[in-house]
């Protein structure tokens, strides 16, 4: 099966298949099991523009709606991260109008609102958009694209800064997004966005970043290719620890800003890592298969020896792990999670019960499988009372 690359139209074919996968944030009740939606999750690398991408993605309305289960502010470390991000933008650019694409519950934009800076969030998932309004954030509950950008310019004028975190990689039609950004941004303005970085995914075999919402897995090279097609360029690339390794890109109209030296350094690193070579992705596929084998072996061994396992955090990432490895309620008693909207429901695809955090602390299991491995620091700080063992699978499967 081949398709056209979403960025450069070159013919692409998958290097890995995860089989049928559910909506990763689609927590459900038993009466919904029968009609649960699945899509074929295959991933391709484009040798021309180097973009790694899903071959197919569910319709956006199936993923982002008024019952969207991901609330950004469930992590205190992420709250601090976005406060710092907002402060850096204020200090560096002193913007008079800021737009954020995918502002969720207002985790970042509320800091601009608090300072009285003109701002606008674009957030199609109505429940999280409503939550942000409670924090004084102005928000439009629509999907960002070129036509929305035109409407915003008509009503509010052009922006100095357009910000986005963990959203650009969710939007298959990035050409419409970039065309919209060109119109919405003042000629000398900047687009600053961050997303999980393909270099980290390769280095850590963190294949759980691959799920329905993530249409793309960015590298600096692929972003530079995309930006160039719209008369823009990457002027900075700054690594972040969030989501297990992300990259923050600053993009501007070509020739309007100086390029930070980091851009060249990261381009060289990507070349050194052979991120433009198909063989790199073939090796990744082998590592993913080995990781699945090791994890299943560890879990079945624990069960055979009479242990019990609870999943820690019903992350979207855990949908890929549980469905791809076929880990169900026979191996995991339940998954604990602090998000009220997920509790009392069942995990997508494998239907593992999702329970409150109190169920975990009330009766500690012998083992806990850390699905929110990207929040390890925050979780270890608060779980000093847990005397059982942690099972981790990134960068490799281990029992700690
Ligand atoms: N920025 C937040 C939220 C990331 S989750 C954070 O980093 O924590 C992804 C968000 O993107 C969801 O809230 C979803 O509703 C939103 N989203 C998805 N497609 C979008 C689009 N086309 N335009 C704007 N937001 C979108
Ligand atoms: P995250 O890694 O951001 O999720 P995703 O893979 O969906 O992007 O983790 C957020 C989820 O983890 C959210 O459901 C809340 C849960 N969580 C806990 O239950 N306890 C915690 O201590 C933390 C930090 C997160």
Short mmCIF file of C-alpha atoms and ligand atoms in Angstrom, two decimals:
data_model
loop_
_atom_site.label_atom_id
_atom_site.label_comp_id
_atom_site.label_asym_id
_atom_site.label_seq_id
_atom_site.Cartn_x
_atom_site.Cartn_y
_atom_site.Cartn_z
CA UNK A 1 0.00 0.00 0.00
CA UNK A 2 1.39 3.42 -0.92
CA UNK A 3 0.14 6.96 -0.36
CA UNK A 4 1.28 10.49 -1.02
CA UNK A 5 3.30 12.22 1.67
CA UNK A 6 1.16 14.86 3.40
CA UNK A 7 4.00 17.37 3.18
CA UNK A 8 5.68 16.86 -0.22
CA UNK A 9 3.36 14.41 -2.09
CA UNK A 10 6.18 11.91 -2.65
CA UNK A 11 5.08 8.24 -2.68
CA UNK A 12 5.41 6.71 0.79
CA UNK A 13 4.86 3.27 2.25
CA UNK A 14 4.74 2.05 5.87
CA UNK A 15 7.81 0.76 7.70
CA UNK A 16 5.79 -0.44 10.71
CA UNK A 17 2.23 -1.52 11.39
CA UNK A 18 0.57 -1.45 14.81
CA UNK A 19 -2.58 -3.14 13.51
CA UNK A 20 -6.04 -1.86 14.41
CA UNK A 21 -5.91 0.82 17.11
CA UNK A 22 -8.72 2.62 18.96
CA UNK A 23 -9.17 6.33 19.74
CA UNK A 24 -6.41 6.76 22.35
CA UNK A 25 -8.37 9.23 24.48
CA UNK A 26 -11.63 7.36 23.86
CA UNK A 27 -12.34 6.02 27.36
CA UNK A 28 -15.66 4.21 27.27
CA UNK A 29 -18.44 2.40 29.14
CA UNK A 30 -19.41 -1.27 28.63
CA UNK A 31 -22.47 -0.43 26.51
CA UNK A 32 -20.09 1.25 24.01
CA UNK A 33 -17.69 -1.72 23.64
CA UNK A 34 -19.65 -3.30 20.78
CA UNK A 35 -19.46 -0.26 18.51
CA UNK A 36 -15.94 0.86 19.39
CA UNK A 37 -14.13 2.49 16.47
CA UNK A 38 -10.72 1.21 15.30
CA UNK A 39 -8.41 2.37 12.51
CA UNK A 40 -5.40 0.72 10.90
CA UNK A 41 -2.29 2.35 12.42
CA UNK A 42 0.65 2.18 10.02
CA UNK A 43 3.57 4.61 10.02
CA UNK A 44 5.66 5.82 7.07
CA UNK A 45 8.88 7.76 6.61
CA UNK A 46 9.14 10.06 3.59
CA UNK A 47 12.62 9.82 2.07
CA UNK A 48 12.14 13.12 0.22
CA UNK A 49 11.11 15.56 2.98
CA UNK A 50 12.02 13.23 5.95
CA UNK A 51 8.60 13.59 7.61
CA UNK A 52 7.46 10.55 9.62
CA UNK A 53 3.68 10.25 9.53
CA UNK A 54 0.62 8.06 10.00
CA UNK A 55 -0.68 6.52 6.77
CA UNK A 56 -4.26 7.09 7.98
CA UNK A 57 -5.80 9.11 10.76
CA UNK A 58 -9.38 9.05 12.11
CA UNK A 59 -11.57 12.07 11.31
CA UNK A 60 -10.70 14.93 13.66
CA UNK A 61 -14.26 15.08 15.07
CA UNK A 62 -13.82 11.52 16.37
CA UNK A 63 -10.85 12.65 18.48
CA UNK A 64 -11.56 16.27 19.45
CA UNK A 65 -15.05 17.07 20.72
CA UNK A 66 -16.98 18.17 23.81
CA UNK A 67 -15.90 15.11 25.84
CA UNK A 68 -12.16 15.28 25.14
CA UNK A 69 -10.43 13.41 27.96
CA UNK A 70 -7.02 15.15 28.02
CA UNK A 71 -6.78 18.11 30.38
CA UNK A 72 -3.32 19.72 30.18
CA UNK A 73 -3.26 20.90 33.79
CA UNK A 74 -3.23 17.40 35.37
CA UNK A 75 0.56 17.64 35.70
CA UNK A 76 2.06 20.24 38.03
CA UNK A 77 5.38 20.05 36.15
CA UNK A 78 3.62 20.81 32.88
CA UNK A 79 1.89 23.78 34.55
CA UNK A 80 5.33 25.13 35.50
CA UNK A 81 6.70 24.40 32.03
CA UNK A 82 3.97 26.46 30.36
CA UNK A 83 4.28 29.31 32.86
CA UNK A 84 7.99 29.49 31.97
CA UNK A 85 7.19 29.26 28.23
CA UNK A 86 4.72 32.17 28.55
CA UNK A 87 7.17 34.28 30.57
CA UNK A 88 9.95 33.70 28.04
CA UNK A 89 7.69 34.83 25.18
CA UNK A 90 6.63 37.95 27.11
CA UNK A 91 10.25 38.86 27.94
CA UNK A 92 11.68 38.20 24.49
CA UNK A 93 8.93 39.52 22.21
CA UNK A 94 6.76 41.81 24.39
CA UNK A 95 3.79 40.87 22.22
CA UNK A 96 0.69 43.03 22.02
CA UNK A 97 -1.40 40.14 20.56
CA UNK A 98 -0.76 36.42 21.07
CA UNK A 99 -2.66 33.51 19.50
CA UNK A 100 -2.35 29.93 20.77
CA UNK A 101 -3.41 27.01 18.59
CA UNK A 102 -4.78 24.17 20.75
CA UNK A 103 -4.91 26.07 24.06
CA UNK A 104 -6.74 23.24 25.90
CA UNK A 105 -7.66 24.23 29.49
CA UNK A 106 -5.69 27.49 29.30
CA UNK A 107 -2.53 26.11 30.93
CA UNK A 108 -0.32 28.60 29.00
CA UNK A 109 -2.64 31.36 27.85
CA UNK A 110 -3.93 32.20 31.34
CA UNK A 111 -0.53 33.77 32.07
CA UNK A 112 -1.05 36.24 29.22
CA UNK A 113 -4.64 36.81 30.39
CA UNK A 114 -3.40 37.51 33.94
CA UNK A 115 -1.04 40.20 32.60
CA UNK A 116 -3.84 41.79 30.58
CA UNK A 117 -2.16 40.95 27.26
CA UNK A 118 -4.49 40.65 24.27
CA UNK A 119 -4.73 36.96 23.41
CA UNK A 120 -6.88 34.36 21.70
CA UNK A 121 -6.97 30.60 22.13
CA UNK A 122 -8.14 28.27 19.37
CA UNK A 123 -9.51 25.12 20.96
CA UNK A 124 -11.99 22.83 19.15
CA UNK A 125 -12.61 20.53 22.16
CA UNK A 126 -15.45 22.45 23.79
CA UNK A 127 -15.15 21.01 27.32
CA UNK A 128 -11.49 21.99 27.76
CA UNK A 129 -12.15 25.34 26.03
CA UNK A 130 -14.89 26.01 28.63
CA UNK A 131 -12.44 25.15 31.40
CA UNK A 132 -10.00 27.78 30.06
CA UNK A 133 -12.75 30.43 30.11
CA UNK A 134 -12.98 29.89 33.88
CA UNK A 135 -9.37 31.16 34.01
CA UNK A 136 -10.17 34.35 32.07
CA UNK A 137 -8.92 33.06 28.70
CA UNK A 138 -10.54 34.28 25.45
CA UNK A 139 -11.07 31.28 23.23
CA UNK A 140 -12.69 30.33 19.92
CA UNK A 141 -13.91 26.75 19.89
CA UNK A 142 -12.99 25.81 16.30
CA UNK A 143 -10.30 23.92 14.41
CA UNK A 144 -7.45 26.14 13.22
CA UNK A 145 -6.96 26.31 9.46
CA UNK A 146 -6.50 28.94 6.76
CA UNK A 147 -10.14 30.00 6.74
CA UNK A 148 -10.27 30.48 10.54
CA UNK A 149 -7.04 32.49 10.32
CA UNK A 150 -8.73 34.86 7.86
CA UNK A 151 -11.69 35.28 10.23
CA UNK A 152 -9.37 36.05 13.16
CA UNK A 153 -7.44 38.67 11.17
CA UNK A 154 -10.77 40.30 10.21
CA UNK A 155 -11.98 40.44 13.80
CA UNK A 156 -8.81 40.89 15.90
CA UNK A 157 -5.98 41.87 13.51
CA UNK A 158 -2.61 40.17 13.04
CA UNK A 159 -0.62 38.57 15.86
CA UNK A 160 2.97 39.18 17.01
CA UNK A 161 3.35 35.62 18.23
CA UNK A 162 1.52 32.42 17.40
CA UNK A 163 2.17 29.69 19.94
CA UNK A 164 1.34 26.00 19.97
CA UNK A 165 2.36 22.98 22.05
CA UNK A 166 1.61 19.38 21.17
CA UNK A 167 -0.91 20.41 18.55
CA UNK A 168 0.84 21.02 15.21
CA UNK A 169 1.70 17.31 14.99
CA UNK A 170 -2.03 16.60 15.42
CA UNK A 171 -3.11 18.39 12.22
CA UNK A 172 -2.80 16.47 8.93
CA UNK A 173 -3.34 19.53 6.71
CA UNK A 174 -0.28 21.46 7.81
CA UNK A 175 -0.24 23.35 4.52
CA UNK A 176 -3.56 24.96 5.43
CA UNK A 177 -2.17 25.68 8.93
CA UNK A 178 0.98 27.33 7.53
CA UNK A 179 -1.01 29.28 4.93
CA UNK A 180 -3.20 30.50 7.82
CA UNK A 181 -0.18 31.38 9.94
CA UNK A 182 1.27 33.44 7.06
CA UNK A 183 -1.91 35.51 7.02
CA UNK A 184 -2.39 35.74 10.78
CA UNK A 185 1.20 36.64 11.68
CA UNK A 186 2.54 40.20 11.38
CA UNK A 187 5.32 40.16 8.72
CA UNK A 188 8.01 40.33 11.44
CA UNK A 189 6.18 38.01 13.87
CA UNK A 190 7.15 34.54 15.05
CA UNK A 191 5.53 31.13 15.26
CA UNK A 192 6.80 29.14 18.26
CA UNK A 193 5.68 25.54 18.63
CA UNK A 194 6.87 22.37 20.32
CA UNK A 195 6.06 18.70 19.78
CA UNK A 196 7.55 15.30 20.63
CA UNK A 197 10.84 14.97 18.76
CA UNK A 198 11.50 12.06 16.39
CA UNK A 199 15.15 11.94 17.50
CA UNK A 200 14.05 11.10 21.07
CA UNK A 201 11.50 8.55 19.85
CA UNK A 202 14.26 6.77 17.93
CA UNK A 203 16.81 6.95 20.74
CA UNK A 204 14.38 5.75 23.44
CA UNK A 205 12.23 3.40 21.34
CA UNK A 206 9.31 5.40 22.77
CA UNK A 207 6.85 4.06 20.24
CA UNK A 208 3.94 4.91 22.53
CA UNK A 209 4.11 8.44 21.11
CA UNK A 210 2.50 6.87 18.06
CA UNK A 211 -1.29 7.02 18.40
CA UNK A 212 -4.29 8.35 16.48
CA UNK A 213 -3.88 12.02 17.43
CA UNK A 214 -0.26 12.24 16.26
CA UNK A 215 -0.39 12.54 12.48
CA UNK A 216 3.32 13.52 12.40
CA UNK A 217 6.59 12.91 14.24
CA UNK A 218 8.69 15.98 13.58
CA UNK A 219 12.39 16.42 13.00
CA UNK A 220 14.06 19.78 12.42
CA UNK A 221 14.73 18.79 8.82
CA UNK A 222 11.08 18.03 8.09
CA UNK A 223 9.94 21.28 9.71
CA UNK A 224 12.49 23.26 7.71
CA UNK A 225 11.21 21.61 4.52
CA UNK A 226 7.63 22.55 5.38
CA UNK A 227 8.49 26.11 6.43
CA UNK A 228 10.44 26.70 3.19
CA UNK A 229 7.39 25.79 1.12
CA UNK A 230 5.65 28.76 2.73
CA UNK A 231 8.48 31.28 2.40
CA UNK A 232 9.42 30.78 6.05
CA UNK A 233 12.44 29.33 7.89
CA UNK A 234 13.32 27.84 11.26
CA UNK A 235 15.28 30.43 13.25
CA UNK A 236 15.64 28.39 16.43
CA UNK A 237 15.35 24.76 17.57
CA UNK A 238 15.49 24.27 21.31
CA UNK A 239 15.12 20.82 22.95
CA UNK A 240 12.62 20.35 25.81
CA UNK A 241 12.26 17.57 28.37
CA UNK A 242 8.46 17.46 28.10
CA UNK A 243 6.63 14.42 26.70
CA UNK A 244 9.78 12.35 26.97
CA UNK A 245 11.77 14.65 24.66
CA UNK A 246 10.38 17.44 22.52
CA UNK A 247 11.73 20.18 20.27
CA UNK A 248 10.61 23.80 20.34
CA UNK A 249 10.82 25.39 16.89
CA UNK A 250 10.72 29.11 16.18
CA UNK A 251 9.69 29.86 12.60
CA UNK A 252 9.56 33.26 10.90
CA UNK A 253 9.24 34.75 7.43
CA UNK A 254 12.48 34.15 5.55
CA UNK A 255 15.12 36.82 6.15
CA UNK A 256 13.28 38.66 8.92
CA UNK A 257 15.24 37.23 11.89
CA UNK A 258 18.77 35.99 12.63
CA UNK A 259 19.13 32.20 12.81
CA UNK A 260 20.32 30.82 16.15
CA UNK A 261 23.44 28.59 15.89
CA UNK A 262 21.43 25.78 17.48
CA UNK A 263 19.64 25.28 14.14
CA UNK A 264 22.85 24.25 12.36
CA UNK A 265 23.96 22.10 15.32
CA UNK A 266 20.68 20.16 15.34
CA UNK A 267 20.74 19.75 11.56
CA UNK A 268 24.17 18.17 11.93
CA UNK A 269 22.99 15.94 14.76
CA UNK A 270 20.09 14.68 12.62
CA UNK A 271 22.50 13.90 9.82
CA UNK A 272 24.77 12.08 12.27
CA UNK A 273 21.76 10.07 13.51
CA UNK A 274 20.91 9.12 9.90
CA UNK A 275 17.40 10.45 10.39
CA UNK A 276 17.13 10.88 6.62
CA UNK A 277 17.80 7.18 5.93
CA UNK A 278 15.10 4.48 5.66
CA UNK A 279 17.42 1.96 7.40
CA UNK A 280 17.09 4.00 10.63
CA UNK A 281 13.35 3.38 10.68
CA UNK A 282 13.78 -0.30 9.89
CA UNK A 283 16.05 -0.56 12.95
CA UNK A 284 13.42 1.29 15.00
CA UNK A 285 10.82 -1.29 13.92
CA UNK A 286 13.07 -4.09 15.16
CA UNK A 287 13.58 -2.29 18.49
CA UNK A 288 9.81 -1.83 18.90
CA UNK A 289 9.15 -5.53 18.33
CA UNK A 290 11.85 -6.49 20.83
CA UNK A 291 10.43 -4.05 23.40
CA UNK A 292 6.97 -5.60 23.06
CA UNK A 293 8.39 -9.10 23.53
CA UNK A 294 10.34 -8.05 26.65
CA UNK A 295 7.40 -6.25 28.25
CA UNK A 296 5.03 -9.17 27.76
CA UNK A 297 7.60 -11.54 29.20
CA UNK A 298 8.05 -9.40 32.34
CA UNK A 299 4.29 -9.00 32.92
CA UNK A 300 3.45 -12.69 32.47
CA UNK A 301 6.35 -13.68 34.75
CA UNK A 302 5.05 -11.39 37.53
CA UNK A 303 1.56 -12.85 37.21
CA UNK A 304 2.90 -16.40 37.19
CA UNK A 305 4.68 -15.64 40.47
CA UNK A 306 1.45 -14.43 42.11
CA UNK A 307 2.07 -10.67 41.79
CA UNK A 308 -0.54 -8.09 40.84
CA UNK A 309 -0.08 -5.14 38.51
CA UNK A 310 -1.76 -1.74 38.38
CA UNK A 311 -1.15 0.69 35.51
CA UNK A 312 -0.09 4.16 36.61
CA UNK A 313 -1.88 6.90 34.58
CA UNK A 314 -4.31 6.24 31.74
CA UNK A 315 -2.27 8.18 29.21
CA UNK A 316 -3.08 8.27 25.50
CA UNK A 317 0.31 6.63 25.06
CA UNK A 318 -0.85 3.63 27.08
CA UNK A 319 -3.46 2.85 24.41
CA UNK A 320 -0.68 1.96 21.97
CA UNK A 321 1.19 -0.13 24.53
CA UNK A 322 -1.84 -2.09 25.71
CA UNK A 323 -3.35 -2.67 22.26
CA UNK A 324 -0.13 -3.40 20.41
CA UNK A 325 1.19 -5.71 23.15
CA UNK A 326 -2.31 -7.09 23.85
CA UNK A 327 -2.17 -6.28 27.54
CA UNK A 328 -5.66 -6.59 29.02
CA UNK A 329 -7.39 -7.02 32.40
CA UNK A 330 -5.88 -10.53 32.65
CA UNK A 331 -2.48 -8.86 33.20
CA UNK A 332 -3.41 -5.48 34.69
CA UNK A 333 -6.06 -5.18 37.44
CA UNK A 334 -6.83 -1.55 36.64
CA UNK A 335 -5.21 1.75 35.67
CA UNK A 336 -5.28 4.60 38.19
CA UNK A 337 -5.61 8.16 36.93
CA UNK A 338 -6.25 11.57 38.46
CA UNK A 339 -8.53 12.83 35.64
CA UNK A 340 -12.20 12.65 36.75
CA UNK A 341 -13.54 12.25 33.16
CA UNK A 342 -11.50 9.03 32.71
CA UNK A 343 -12.42 7.42 36.05
CA UNK A 344 -15.14 4.75 36.16
CA UNK A 345 -14.63 4.11 32.43
CA UNK A 346 -12.56 1.52 30.56
CA UNK A 347 -9.39 1.93 28.54
CA UNK A 348 -9.77 2.09 24.74
CA UNK A 349 -9.47 -1.23 22.93
CA UNK A 350 -8.33 -3.51 25.77
CA UNK A 351 -11.04 -2.35 28.24
CA UNK A 352 -8.98 -2.24 31.40
CA UNK A 353 -10.93 -0.47 34.21
CA UNK A 354 -9.77 3.08 34.96
CA UNK A 355 -10.02 3.99 38.64
CA UNK A 356 -9.25 6.93 40.86
CA UNK A 357 -5.83 7.56 42.32
CA UNK A 358 -7.23 6.71 45.79
CA UNK A 359 -7.67 3.09 44.63
CA UNK A 360 -3.92 2.91 44.06
CA UNK A 361 -2.88 4.42 47.39
CA UNK A 362 -5.63 2.52 49.26
CA UNK A 363 -4.17 -0.89 48.46
CA UNK A 364 -0.79 -0.78 46.80
CA UNK A 365 -0.17 -3.52 44.22
CA UNK A 366 3.04 -5.55 44.12
CA UNK A 367 3.91 -3.86 40.80
CA UNK A 368 2.97 -0.66 39.02
CA UNK A 369 3.40 -0.25 35.28
CA UNK A 370 4.42 3.36 34.68
CA UNK A 371 2.42 4.54 31.67
CA UNK A 372 3.23 8.22 32.41
CA UNK A 373 6.99 7.63 32.17
CA UNK A 374 7.41 11.16 30.83
CA UNK A 375 6.32 12.44 34.27
CA UNK A 376 8.74 10.17 36.17
CA UNK A 377 10.28 13.00 38.21
CA UNK A 378 6.92 14.40 39.34
CA UNK A 379 5.54 10.93 40.13
CA UNK A 380 8.59 9.69 42.04
CA UNK A 381 8.51 12.86 44.17
CA UNK A 382 5.02 11.97 45.39
CA UNK A 383 5.21 8.15 45.44
CA UNK A 384 7.84 7.74 48.14
CA UNK A 385 5.31 5.63 50.10
CA UNK A 386 4.96 3.01 47.35
CA UNK A 387 6.88 -0.08 48.45
CA UNK A 388 6.09 -2.21 45.40
CA UNK A 389 8.15 -2.34 42.22
CA UNK A 390 7.91 -0.10 39.16
CA UNK A 391 7.82 -1.59 35.69
CA UNK A 392 9.17 0.77 33.03
CA UNK A 393 9.56 0.22 29.30
CA UNK A 394 11.33 3.39 28.10
CA UNK A 395 14.14 3.42 27.08
CA UNK A 396 14.11 -0.31 27.87
CA UNK A 397 11.95 -2.76 29.76
CA UNK A 398 13.03 -2.95 33.42
CA UNK A 399 11.63 -3.75 36.86
CA UNK A 400 12.90 -1.24 39.44
N1 LIG B 1 -1.40 22.63 24.21
C1 LIG B 1 -1.87 21.70 25.19
C2 LIG B 1 -2.87 20.67 24.62
C3 LIG B 1 -2.29 19.58 23.79
S1 LIG B 1 -3.51 18.32 23.40
C4 LIG B 1 -0.72 20.99 25.85
O1 LIG B 1 0.40 20.99 25.35
O2 LIG B 1 -0.94 20.37 26.90
C5 LIG B 1 -3.94 18.73 21.75
C6 LIG B 1 -5.00 19.83 21.69
O3 LIG B 1 -5.10 20.26 20.32
C7 LIG B 1 -6.40 19.37 22.09
O4 LIG B 1 -6.87 20.21 23.10
C8 LIG B 1 -7.20 19.47 20.79
O5 LIG B 1 -8.56 19.79 20.98
C9 LIG B 1 -6.45 20.54 20.02
N2 LIG B 1 -6.56 20.53 18.55
C10 LIG B 1 -6.63 19.46 17.73
N3 LIG B 1 -6.73 19.84 16.43
C11 LIG B 1 -6.70 21.20 16.44
C12 LIG B 1 -6.78 22.20 15.42
N4 LIG B 1 -6.90 21.89 14.12
N5 LIG B 1 -6.73 23.50 15.79
C13 LIG B 1 -6.60 23.84 17.10
N6 LIG B 1 -6.52 22.93 18.10
C14 LIG B 1 -6.57 21.63 17.78
P1 LIG B 2 0.50 12.58 29.69
O1 LIG B 2 1.79 11.86 29.61
O2 LIG B 2 0.53 14.04 29.47
O3 LIG B 2 -0.59 11.90 28.77
P2 LIG B 2 -0.77 11.60 27.23
O4 LIG B 2 -0.01 10.34 26.89
O5 LIG B 2 -2.24 11.39 27.20
O6 LIG B 2 -0.27 12.79 26.47
O7 LIG B 2 -0.13 12.25 31.13
C1 LIG B 2 -1.35 12.77 31.51
C2 LIG B 2 -2.20 11.69 32.14
O8 LIG B 2 -1.54 11.12 33.26
C3 LIG B 2 -3.52 12.23 32.65
O9 LIG B 2 -4.53 11.26 32.37
C4 LIG B 2 -3.32 12.35 34.14
C5 LIG B 2 -2.35 11.25 34.43
N1 LIG B 2 -1.48 11.48 35.60
C6 LIG B 2 -1.78 10.84 36.80
O10 LIG B 2 -2.75 10.08 36.90
N2 LIG B 2 -0.96 11.07 37.88
C7 LIG B 2 0.11 11.89 37.80
O11 LIG B 2 0.83 12.08 38.79
C8 LIG B 2 0.41 12.54 36.55
C9 LIG B 2 1.59 13.45 36.43
C10 LIG B 2 -0.42 12.30 35.47
#
